[in-house]
CSV table of C-alpha atoms in Angstrom, one decimal:
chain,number,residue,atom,x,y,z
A,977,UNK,CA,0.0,0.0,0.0
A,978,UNK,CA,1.1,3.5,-0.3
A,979,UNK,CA,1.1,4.5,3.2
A,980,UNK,CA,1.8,7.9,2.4
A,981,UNK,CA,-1.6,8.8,1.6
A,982,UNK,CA,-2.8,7.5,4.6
A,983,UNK,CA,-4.4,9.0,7.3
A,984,UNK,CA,-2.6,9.1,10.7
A,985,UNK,CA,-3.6,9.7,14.1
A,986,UNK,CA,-3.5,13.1,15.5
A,987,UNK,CA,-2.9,14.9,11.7
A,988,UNK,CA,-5.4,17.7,10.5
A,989,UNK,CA,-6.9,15.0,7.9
A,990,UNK,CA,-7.8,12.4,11.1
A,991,UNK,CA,-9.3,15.5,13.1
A,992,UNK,CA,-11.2,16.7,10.4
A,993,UNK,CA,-12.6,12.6,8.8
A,994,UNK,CA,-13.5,11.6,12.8
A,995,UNK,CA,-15.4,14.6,13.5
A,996,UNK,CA,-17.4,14.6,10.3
A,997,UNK,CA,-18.2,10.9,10.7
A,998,UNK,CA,-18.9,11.1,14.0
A,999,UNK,CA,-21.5,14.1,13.8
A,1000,UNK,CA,-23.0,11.6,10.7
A,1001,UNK,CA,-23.0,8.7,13.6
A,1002,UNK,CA,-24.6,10.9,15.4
A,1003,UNK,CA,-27.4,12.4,13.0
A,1004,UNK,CA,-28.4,8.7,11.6
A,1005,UNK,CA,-29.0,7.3,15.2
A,1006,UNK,CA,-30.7,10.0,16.7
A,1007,UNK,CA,-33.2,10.2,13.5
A,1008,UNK,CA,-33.6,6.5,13.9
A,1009,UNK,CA,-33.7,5.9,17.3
A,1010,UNK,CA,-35.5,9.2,18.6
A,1011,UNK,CA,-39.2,8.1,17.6
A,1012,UNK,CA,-38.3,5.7,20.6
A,1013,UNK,CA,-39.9,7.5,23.5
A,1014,UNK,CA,-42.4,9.0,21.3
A,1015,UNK,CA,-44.1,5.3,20.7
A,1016,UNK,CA,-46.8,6.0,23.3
A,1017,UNK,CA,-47.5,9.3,21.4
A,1018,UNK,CA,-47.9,7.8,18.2
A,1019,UNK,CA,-50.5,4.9,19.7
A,1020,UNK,CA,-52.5,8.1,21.6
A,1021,UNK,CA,-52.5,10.5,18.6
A,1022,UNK,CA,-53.4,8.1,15.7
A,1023,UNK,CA,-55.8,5.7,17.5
A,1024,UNK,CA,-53.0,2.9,16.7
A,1025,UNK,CA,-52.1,-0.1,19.1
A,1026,UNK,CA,-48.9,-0.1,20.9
A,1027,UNK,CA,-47.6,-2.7,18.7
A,1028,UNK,CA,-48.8,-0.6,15.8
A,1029,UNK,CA,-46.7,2.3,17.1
A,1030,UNK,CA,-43.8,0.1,17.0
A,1031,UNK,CA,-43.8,0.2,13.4
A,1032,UNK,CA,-42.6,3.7,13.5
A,1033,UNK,CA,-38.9,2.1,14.7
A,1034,UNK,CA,-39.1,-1.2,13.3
A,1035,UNK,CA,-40.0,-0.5,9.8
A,1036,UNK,CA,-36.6,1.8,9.8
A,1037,UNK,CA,-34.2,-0.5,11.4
A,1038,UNK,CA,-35.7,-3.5,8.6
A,1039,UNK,CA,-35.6,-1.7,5.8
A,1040,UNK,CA,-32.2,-0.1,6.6
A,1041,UNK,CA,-30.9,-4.1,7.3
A,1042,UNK,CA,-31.8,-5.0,3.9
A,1043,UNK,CA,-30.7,-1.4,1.7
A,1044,UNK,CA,-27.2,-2.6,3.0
A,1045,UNK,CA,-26.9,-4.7,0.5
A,1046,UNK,CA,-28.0,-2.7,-1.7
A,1047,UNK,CA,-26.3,0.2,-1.1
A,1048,UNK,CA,-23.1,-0.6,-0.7
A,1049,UNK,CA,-22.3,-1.8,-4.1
A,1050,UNK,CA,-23.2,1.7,-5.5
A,1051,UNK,CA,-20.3,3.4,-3.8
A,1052,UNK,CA,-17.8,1.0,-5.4
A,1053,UNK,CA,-19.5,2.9,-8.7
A,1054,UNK,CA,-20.1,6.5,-7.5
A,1055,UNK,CA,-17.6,6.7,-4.4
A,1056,UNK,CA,-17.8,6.8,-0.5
A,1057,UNK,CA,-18.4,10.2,0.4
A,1058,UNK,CA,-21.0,11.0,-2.1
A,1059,UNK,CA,-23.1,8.3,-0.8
A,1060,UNK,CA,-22.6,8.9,2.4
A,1061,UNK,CA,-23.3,12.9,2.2
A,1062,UNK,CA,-26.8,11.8,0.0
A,1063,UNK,CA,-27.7,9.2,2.7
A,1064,UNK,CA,-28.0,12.2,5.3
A,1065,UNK,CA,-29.0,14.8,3.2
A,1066,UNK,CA,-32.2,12.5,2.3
A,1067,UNK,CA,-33.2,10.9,5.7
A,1068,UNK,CA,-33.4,14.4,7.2
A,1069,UNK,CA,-35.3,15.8,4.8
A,1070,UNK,CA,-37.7,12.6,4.9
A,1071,UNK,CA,-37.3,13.2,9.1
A,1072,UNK,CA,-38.9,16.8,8.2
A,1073,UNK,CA,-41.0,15.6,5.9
A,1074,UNK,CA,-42.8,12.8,8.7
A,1075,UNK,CA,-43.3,15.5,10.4
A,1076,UNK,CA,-45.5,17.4,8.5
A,1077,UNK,CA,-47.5,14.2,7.5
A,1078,UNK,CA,-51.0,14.0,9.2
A,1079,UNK,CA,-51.8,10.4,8.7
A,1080,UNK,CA,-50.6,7.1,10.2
A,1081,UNK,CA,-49.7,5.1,7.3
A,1082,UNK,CA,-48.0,8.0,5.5
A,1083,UNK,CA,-45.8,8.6,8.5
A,1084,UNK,CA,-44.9,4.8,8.0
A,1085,UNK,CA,-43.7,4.9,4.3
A,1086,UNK,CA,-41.7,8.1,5.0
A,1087,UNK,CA,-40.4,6.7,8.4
A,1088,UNK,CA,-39.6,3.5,6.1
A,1089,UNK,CA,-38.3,5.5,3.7
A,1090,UNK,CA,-35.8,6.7,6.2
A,1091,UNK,CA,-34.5,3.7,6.8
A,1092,UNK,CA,-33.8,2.8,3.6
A,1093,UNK,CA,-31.9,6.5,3.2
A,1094,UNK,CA,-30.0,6.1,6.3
A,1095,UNK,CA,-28.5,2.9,5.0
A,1096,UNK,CA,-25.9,4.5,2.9
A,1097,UNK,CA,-24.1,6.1,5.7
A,1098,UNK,CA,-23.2,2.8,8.2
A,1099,UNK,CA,-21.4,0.4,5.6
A,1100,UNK,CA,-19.8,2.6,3.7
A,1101,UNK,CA,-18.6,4.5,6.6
A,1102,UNK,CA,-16.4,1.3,8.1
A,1103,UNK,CA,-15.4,1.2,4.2
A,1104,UNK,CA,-14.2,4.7,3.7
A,1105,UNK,CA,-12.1,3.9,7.5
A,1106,UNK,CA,-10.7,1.0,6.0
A,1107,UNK,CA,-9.4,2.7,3.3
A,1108,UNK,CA,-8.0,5.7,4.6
A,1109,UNK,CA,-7.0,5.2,8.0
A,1110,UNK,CA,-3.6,3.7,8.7
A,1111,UNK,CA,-3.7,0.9,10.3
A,1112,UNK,CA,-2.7,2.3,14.1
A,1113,UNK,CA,-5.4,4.9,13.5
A,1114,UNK,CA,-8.1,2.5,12.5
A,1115,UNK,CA,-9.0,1.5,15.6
A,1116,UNK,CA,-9.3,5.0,17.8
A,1117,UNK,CA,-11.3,6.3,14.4
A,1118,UNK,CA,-13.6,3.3,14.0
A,1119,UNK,CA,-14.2,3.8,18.2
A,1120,UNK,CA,-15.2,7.4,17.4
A,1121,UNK,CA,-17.9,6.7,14.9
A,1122,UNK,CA,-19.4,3.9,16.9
A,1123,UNK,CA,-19.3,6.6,20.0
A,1124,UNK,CA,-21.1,9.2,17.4
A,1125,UNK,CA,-23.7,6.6,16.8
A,1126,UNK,CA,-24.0,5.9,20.9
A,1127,UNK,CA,-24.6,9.2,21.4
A,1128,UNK,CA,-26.9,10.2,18.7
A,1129,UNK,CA,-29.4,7.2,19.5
A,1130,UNK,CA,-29.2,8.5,22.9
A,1131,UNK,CA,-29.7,12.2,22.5
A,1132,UNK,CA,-32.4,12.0,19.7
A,1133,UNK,CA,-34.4,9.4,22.4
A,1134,UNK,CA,-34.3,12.5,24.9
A,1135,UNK,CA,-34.1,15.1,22.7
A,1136,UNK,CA,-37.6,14.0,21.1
A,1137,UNK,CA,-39.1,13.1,24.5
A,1138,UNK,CA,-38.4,16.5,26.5
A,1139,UNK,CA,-39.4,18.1,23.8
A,1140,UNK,CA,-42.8,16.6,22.9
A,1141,UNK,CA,-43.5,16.9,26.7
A,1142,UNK,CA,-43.7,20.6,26.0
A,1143,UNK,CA,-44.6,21.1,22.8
A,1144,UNK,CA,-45.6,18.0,20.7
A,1145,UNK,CA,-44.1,15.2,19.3
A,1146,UNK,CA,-43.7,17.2,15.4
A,1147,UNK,CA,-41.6,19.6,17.3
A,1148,UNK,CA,-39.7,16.8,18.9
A,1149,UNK,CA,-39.3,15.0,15.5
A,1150,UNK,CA,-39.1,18.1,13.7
A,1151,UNK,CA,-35.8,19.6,15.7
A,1152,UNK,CA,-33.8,16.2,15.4
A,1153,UNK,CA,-35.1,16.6,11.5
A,1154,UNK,CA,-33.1,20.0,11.6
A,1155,UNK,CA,-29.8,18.9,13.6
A,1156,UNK,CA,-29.7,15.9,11.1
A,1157,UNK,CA,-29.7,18.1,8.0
A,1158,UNK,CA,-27.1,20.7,9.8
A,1159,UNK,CA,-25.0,17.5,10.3
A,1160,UNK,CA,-25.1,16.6,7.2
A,1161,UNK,CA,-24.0,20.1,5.7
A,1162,UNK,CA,-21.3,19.8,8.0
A,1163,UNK,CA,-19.9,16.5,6.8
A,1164,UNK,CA,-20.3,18.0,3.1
A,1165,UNK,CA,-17.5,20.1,4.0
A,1166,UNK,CA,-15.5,18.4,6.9
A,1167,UNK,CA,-14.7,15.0,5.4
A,1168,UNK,CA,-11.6,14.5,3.5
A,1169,UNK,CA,-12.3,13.2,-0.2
A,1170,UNK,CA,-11.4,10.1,-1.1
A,1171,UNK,CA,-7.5,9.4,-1.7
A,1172,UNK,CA,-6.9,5.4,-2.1
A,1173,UNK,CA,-10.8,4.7,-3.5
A,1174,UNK,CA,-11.0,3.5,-7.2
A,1175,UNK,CA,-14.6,3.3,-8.4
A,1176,UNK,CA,-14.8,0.0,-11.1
A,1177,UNK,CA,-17.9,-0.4,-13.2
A,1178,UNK,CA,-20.6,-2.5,-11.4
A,1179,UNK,CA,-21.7,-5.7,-13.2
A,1180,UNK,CA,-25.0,-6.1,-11.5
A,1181,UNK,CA,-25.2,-10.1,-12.2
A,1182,UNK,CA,-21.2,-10.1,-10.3
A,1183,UNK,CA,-22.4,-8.9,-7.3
A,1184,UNK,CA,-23.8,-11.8,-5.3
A,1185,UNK,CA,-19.9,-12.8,-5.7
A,1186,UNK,CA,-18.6,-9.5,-4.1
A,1187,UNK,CA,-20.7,-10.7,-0.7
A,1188,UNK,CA,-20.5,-14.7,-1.2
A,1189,UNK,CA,-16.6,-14.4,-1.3
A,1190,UNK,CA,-16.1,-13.0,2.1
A,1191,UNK,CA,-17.3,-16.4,3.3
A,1192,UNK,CA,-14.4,-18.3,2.1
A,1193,UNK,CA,-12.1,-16.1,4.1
A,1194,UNK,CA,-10.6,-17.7,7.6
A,1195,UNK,CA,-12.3,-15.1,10.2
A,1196,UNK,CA,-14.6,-13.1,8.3
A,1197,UNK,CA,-18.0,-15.1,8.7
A,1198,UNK,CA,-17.1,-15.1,12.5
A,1199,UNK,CA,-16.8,-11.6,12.6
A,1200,UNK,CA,-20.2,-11.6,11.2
A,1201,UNK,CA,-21.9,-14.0,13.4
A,1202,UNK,CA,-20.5,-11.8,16.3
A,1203,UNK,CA,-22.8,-8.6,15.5
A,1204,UNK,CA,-25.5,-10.6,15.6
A,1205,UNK,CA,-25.4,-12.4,19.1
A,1206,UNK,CA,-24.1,-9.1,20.5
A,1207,UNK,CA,-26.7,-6.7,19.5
A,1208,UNK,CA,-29.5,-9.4,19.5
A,1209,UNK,CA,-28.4,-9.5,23.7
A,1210,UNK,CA,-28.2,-6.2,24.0
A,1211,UNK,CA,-31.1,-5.0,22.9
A,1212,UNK,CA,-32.8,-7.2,25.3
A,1213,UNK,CA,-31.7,-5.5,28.2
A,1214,UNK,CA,-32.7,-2.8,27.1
A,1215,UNK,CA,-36.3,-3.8,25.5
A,1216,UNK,CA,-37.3,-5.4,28.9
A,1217,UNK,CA,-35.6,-4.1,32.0
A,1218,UNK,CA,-38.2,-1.1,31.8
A,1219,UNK,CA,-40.7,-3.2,32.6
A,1220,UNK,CA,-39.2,-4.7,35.4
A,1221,UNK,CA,-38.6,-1.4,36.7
A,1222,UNK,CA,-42.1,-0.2,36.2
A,1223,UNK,CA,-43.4,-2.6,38.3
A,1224,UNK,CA,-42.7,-3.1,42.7
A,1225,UNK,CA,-40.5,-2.6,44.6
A,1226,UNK,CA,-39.0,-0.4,42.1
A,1227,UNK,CA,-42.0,1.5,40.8
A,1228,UNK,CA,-40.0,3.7,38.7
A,1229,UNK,CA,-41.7,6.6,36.1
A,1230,UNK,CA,-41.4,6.4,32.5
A,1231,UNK,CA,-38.9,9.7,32.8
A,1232,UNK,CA,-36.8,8.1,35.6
A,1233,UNK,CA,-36.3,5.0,33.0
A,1234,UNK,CA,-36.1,7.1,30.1
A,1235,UNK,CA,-33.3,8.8,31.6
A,1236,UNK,CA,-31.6,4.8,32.2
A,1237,UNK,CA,-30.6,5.6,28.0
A,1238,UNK,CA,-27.8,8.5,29.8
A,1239,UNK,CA,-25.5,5.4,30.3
A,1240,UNK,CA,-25.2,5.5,26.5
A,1241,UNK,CA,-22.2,7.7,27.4
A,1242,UNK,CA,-20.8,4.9,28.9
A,1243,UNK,CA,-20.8,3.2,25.4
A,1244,UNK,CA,-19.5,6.8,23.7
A,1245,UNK,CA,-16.4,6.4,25.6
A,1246,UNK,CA,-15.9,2.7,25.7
A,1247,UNK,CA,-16.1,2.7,21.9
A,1248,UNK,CA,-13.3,4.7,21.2
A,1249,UNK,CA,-11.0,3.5,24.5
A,1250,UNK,CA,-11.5,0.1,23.5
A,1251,UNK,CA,-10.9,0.8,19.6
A,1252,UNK,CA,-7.5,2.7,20.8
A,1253,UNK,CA,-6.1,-0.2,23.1
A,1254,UNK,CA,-7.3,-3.2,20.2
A,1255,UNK,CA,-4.9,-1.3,18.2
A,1256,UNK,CA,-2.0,-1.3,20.4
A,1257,UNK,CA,-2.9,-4.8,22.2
A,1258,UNK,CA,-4.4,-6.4,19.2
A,1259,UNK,CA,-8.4,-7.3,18.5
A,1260,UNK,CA,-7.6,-11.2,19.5
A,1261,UNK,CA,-7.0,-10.6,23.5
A,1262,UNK,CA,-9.4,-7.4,23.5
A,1263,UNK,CA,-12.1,-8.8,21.9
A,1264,UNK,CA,-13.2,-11.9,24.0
A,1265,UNK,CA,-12.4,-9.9,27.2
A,1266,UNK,CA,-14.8,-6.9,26.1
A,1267,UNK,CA,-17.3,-9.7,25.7
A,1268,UNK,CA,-16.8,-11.3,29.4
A,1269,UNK,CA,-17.5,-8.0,30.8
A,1270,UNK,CA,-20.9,-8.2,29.6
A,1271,UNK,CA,-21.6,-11.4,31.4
A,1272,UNK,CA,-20.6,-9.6,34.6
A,1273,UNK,CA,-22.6,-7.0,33.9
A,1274,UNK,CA,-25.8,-9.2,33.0
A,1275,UNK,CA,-24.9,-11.2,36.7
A,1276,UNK,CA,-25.4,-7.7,38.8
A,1277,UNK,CA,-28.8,-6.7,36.9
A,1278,UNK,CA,-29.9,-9.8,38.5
A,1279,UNK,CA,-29.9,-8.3,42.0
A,1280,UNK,CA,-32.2,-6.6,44.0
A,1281,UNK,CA,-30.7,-3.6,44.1
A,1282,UNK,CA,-31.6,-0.5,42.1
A,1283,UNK,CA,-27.8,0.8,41.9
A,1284,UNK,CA,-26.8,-2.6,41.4
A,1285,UNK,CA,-28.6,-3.4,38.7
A,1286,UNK,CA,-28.1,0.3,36.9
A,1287,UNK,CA,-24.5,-0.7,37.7
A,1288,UNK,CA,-25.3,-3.6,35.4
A,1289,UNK,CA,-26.7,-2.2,32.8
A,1290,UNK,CA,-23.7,0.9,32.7
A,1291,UNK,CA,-20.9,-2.4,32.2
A,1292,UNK,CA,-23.6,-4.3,29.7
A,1293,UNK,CA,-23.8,-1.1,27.5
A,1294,UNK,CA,-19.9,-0.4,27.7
A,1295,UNK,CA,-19.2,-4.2,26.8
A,1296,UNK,CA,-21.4,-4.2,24.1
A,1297,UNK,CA,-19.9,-1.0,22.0
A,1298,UNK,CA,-16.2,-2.1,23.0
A,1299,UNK,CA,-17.1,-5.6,21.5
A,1300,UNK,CA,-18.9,-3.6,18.3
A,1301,UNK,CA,-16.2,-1.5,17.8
A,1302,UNK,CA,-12.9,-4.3,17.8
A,1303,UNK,CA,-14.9,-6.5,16.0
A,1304,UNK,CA,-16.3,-4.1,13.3
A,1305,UNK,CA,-12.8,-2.6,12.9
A,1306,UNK,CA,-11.5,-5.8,12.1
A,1307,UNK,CA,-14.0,-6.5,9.3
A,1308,UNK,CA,-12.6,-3.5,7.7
A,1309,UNK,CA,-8.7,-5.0,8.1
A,1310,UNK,CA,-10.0,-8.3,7.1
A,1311,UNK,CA,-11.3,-7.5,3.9
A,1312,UNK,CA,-9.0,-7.1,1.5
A,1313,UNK,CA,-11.3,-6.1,-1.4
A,1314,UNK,CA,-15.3,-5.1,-1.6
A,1315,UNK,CA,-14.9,-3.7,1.7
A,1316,UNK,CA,-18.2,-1.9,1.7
A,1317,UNK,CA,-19.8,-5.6,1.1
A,1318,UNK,CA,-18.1,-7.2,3.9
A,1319,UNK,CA,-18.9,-3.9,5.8
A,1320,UNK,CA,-22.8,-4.4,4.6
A,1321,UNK,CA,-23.1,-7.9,5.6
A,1322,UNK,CA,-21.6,-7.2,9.2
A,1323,UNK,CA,-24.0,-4.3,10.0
A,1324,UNK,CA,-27.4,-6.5,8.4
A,1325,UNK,CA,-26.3,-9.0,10.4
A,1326,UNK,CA,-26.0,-6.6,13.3
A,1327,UNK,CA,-30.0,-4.8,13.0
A,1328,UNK,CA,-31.3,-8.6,12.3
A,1329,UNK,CA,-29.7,-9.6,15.5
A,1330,UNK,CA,-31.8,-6.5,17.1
A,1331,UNK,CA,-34.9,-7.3,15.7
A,1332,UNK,CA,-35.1,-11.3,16.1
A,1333,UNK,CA,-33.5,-12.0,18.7
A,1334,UNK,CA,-34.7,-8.6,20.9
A,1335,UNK,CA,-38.2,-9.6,19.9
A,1336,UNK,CA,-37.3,-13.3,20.8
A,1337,UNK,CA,-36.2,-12.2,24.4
A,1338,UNK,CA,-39.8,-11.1,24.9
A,1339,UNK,CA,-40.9,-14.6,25.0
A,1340,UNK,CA,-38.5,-15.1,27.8
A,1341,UNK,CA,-39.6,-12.3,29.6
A,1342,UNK,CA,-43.0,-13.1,29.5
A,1343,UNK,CA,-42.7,-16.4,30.5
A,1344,UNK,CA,-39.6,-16.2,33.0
A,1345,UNK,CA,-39.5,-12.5,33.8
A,1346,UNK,CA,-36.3,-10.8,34.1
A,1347,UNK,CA,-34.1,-13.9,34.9
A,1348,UNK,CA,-35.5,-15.4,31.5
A,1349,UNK,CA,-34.2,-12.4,29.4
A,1350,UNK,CA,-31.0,-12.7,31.4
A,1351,UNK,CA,-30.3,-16.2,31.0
A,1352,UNK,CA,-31.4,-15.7,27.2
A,1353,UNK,CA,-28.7,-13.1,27.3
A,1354,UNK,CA,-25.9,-14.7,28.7
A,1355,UNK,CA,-26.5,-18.3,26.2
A,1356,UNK,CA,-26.0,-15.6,23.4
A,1357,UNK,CA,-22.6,-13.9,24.8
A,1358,UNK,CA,-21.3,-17.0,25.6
A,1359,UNK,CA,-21.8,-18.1,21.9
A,1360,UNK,CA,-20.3,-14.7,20.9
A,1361,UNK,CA,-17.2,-15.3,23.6
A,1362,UNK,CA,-16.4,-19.2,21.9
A,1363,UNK,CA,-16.9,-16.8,18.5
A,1364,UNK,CA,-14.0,-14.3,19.9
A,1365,UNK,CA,-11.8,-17.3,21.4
A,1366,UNK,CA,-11.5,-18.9,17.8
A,1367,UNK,CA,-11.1,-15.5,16.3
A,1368,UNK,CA,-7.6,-15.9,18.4
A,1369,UNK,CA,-5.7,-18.5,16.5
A,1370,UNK,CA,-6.1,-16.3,13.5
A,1371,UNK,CA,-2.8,-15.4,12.0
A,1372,UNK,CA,-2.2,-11.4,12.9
A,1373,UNK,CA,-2.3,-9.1,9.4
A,1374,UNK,CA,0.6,-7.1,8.4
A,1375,UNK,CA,0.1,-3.3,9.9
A,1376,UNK,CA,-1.2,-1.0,7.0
């Protein structure tokens, strides 16, 4: 490679690619996730069931699973960053546009619309890194975005809730709409074009290849099998422990457990530490212990204990985006070609893991309570930990 063109830790060029991606992290996860506290909104203003309401986050997160695929082949044609700076132009204008829609199943095609427009801003992102970061910068930047993501599915869930308490749920909707499309003006102009991409015309009928091939590698369909037991586990805690809260001894309000999604923090800064130290100490011995934190933290939600189980749920969330940040980072090294495909498959695999298996730990729940969704939990991070310990007797990559 010609390592002179790329990007190092602490130049002008990593300051300015880190802060644009992470303000597009940011904007795509808070316009996704902020209709989150708004559900109960949606069921009392539109005469819909709470499942219904649902719709307005599910329909987003599936169509945005299945886009990936999509997607990610047209920046091989028409480049990273103009994909990228269309996917955020268009899902907050389509934000703004839900807004302003007055019926139920209009809100849905535009909020599904989103989805599919957000998509071209996750794979291709982990692409563009793995392209122009050096190799001891890949890491640290990789951390960043996921941290921009943390904290943009946090804000926009209170961001959209404190503000629909005092005005209405539009004006909730309607400001992260506005933020989204100032981010992506900002990443217009902050993100360093291209240097080492080479767009290739696309034969359509050749692209099932550019996916299947990443299966024949040595770690790559592990890496992808890890996304999906993570986030499948951690979105049950996070689906079901306001219930338990809801109800005695704990008796918590929906604000007090809306405010439960501050600990995303936790996963801001754990993202980025724990990129930074897999690239110094290597993703093999950072990745399985990331992992095994999140055992110990599913162990103390399981007392009795209000600050234990909070204290739980801070080391689950920080174990999960440390795990999501080594492994996805390693995708990016792994791949040596059709990086954005590889990227694509990780990240479907990732929001199908959210959506089966966090609606699958509701059958535990209901049937087991809390200690069901925990045990459900801990069976899938111990599958994801054996994933990590054979990830280990992989042969390290040369540093580029």
């Amino acid at each position: 490679m010609d390592e002179a063109r790329l990007i190092e830790a602490g130049t002008p060029a990593f300051r300015r690619a880190t802060l644009a991606l992470f303000a597009a992290g940011f904007s795509t996860f808070a316009v996704l996730y902020g209709v989150q506290p708004l559900l109960p909104v949606f069921a009392d203003n539109f005469h819909v069931s709470p499942a219904e309401s649902s719709l307005a986050l599910s329909l987003p997160c599936a169509t945005l699973a299945i886009a990936l695929l999509v997607v990610s082949p047209l920046s091989e044609v028409f480049g990273r960053k103009p994909v990228m700076t269309a996917s955020l132009f268009a899902s907050a204008l389509l934000t703004i546009a839900a807004v302003l829609m007055p019926d139920w199943h209009g809100f849905l095609i535009l909020r599904a619309l989103t989805g599919l427009a957000a998509s071209g801003l996750p794979a291709v992102a982990m692409a563009y890194l793995s392209e122009e970061m050096h190799g001891r910068a890949i890491g640290l930047s990789m951390g960043l975005l996921i941290g921009g993501n943390a904290l943009g599915g946090m804000v926009g869930r209170l961001l959209a809730g404190v503000i629909a308490d005092h005005a209405s749920w539009r004006w909730g909707l309607g400001t992260i709409g506005v933020l989204a499309l100032l981010a992506a003006v900002a990443f217009q102009f902050a993100l360093p074009a291209s240097q080492r991409f080479r767009a290739h015309r696309m034969r359509w009928r050749e692209v099932p290849g550019t996916f299947t091939h990443h299966f024949s590698d040595a770690g790559l369909p592990w890496l992808f099998l890890a996304p999906f037991l993570l986030m499948g586990g951690f979105v049950c805690v996070y689906n079901y422990i306001g219930f338990r809260l809801l109800d005695p001894p704990y008796s918590l309000s929906q604000t007090a457990i809306g405010l439960i999604f501050v600990v995303y923090l936790a996963g801001t800064a754990s993202s980025a530490l724990t990129g930074h130290v897999a690239s110094v100490l290597g993703r093999r011995k950072v990745l399985w212990l990331a992992i095994l934190l999140g055992l110990v933290g599913i162990a103390l939600t399981m007392a009795e204990s209000l600050i234990l189980i909070i204290l739980g749920i801070v080391v689950v969330t920080v174990s999960f985006f440390g795990s999501h940040s080594v492994a996805s980072s390693w995708v990016g090294r792994r791949a040596s070609s059709d990086r954005a495909q590889a990227s694509a498959i990780y990240l479907c695999l990732y929001y199908l893991g959210s959506s089966l298996l966090g609606t699958a730990g509701g059958w535990f729940f209901l049937h087991y309570g809390w200690s069901g969704v925990a045990g459900f939990f801990a069976s899938l991070y111990v599958a994801a930990l054996l994933v990590a310990l054979r990830l280990t007797r992989l042969p390290p990559l040369p540093l580029s």
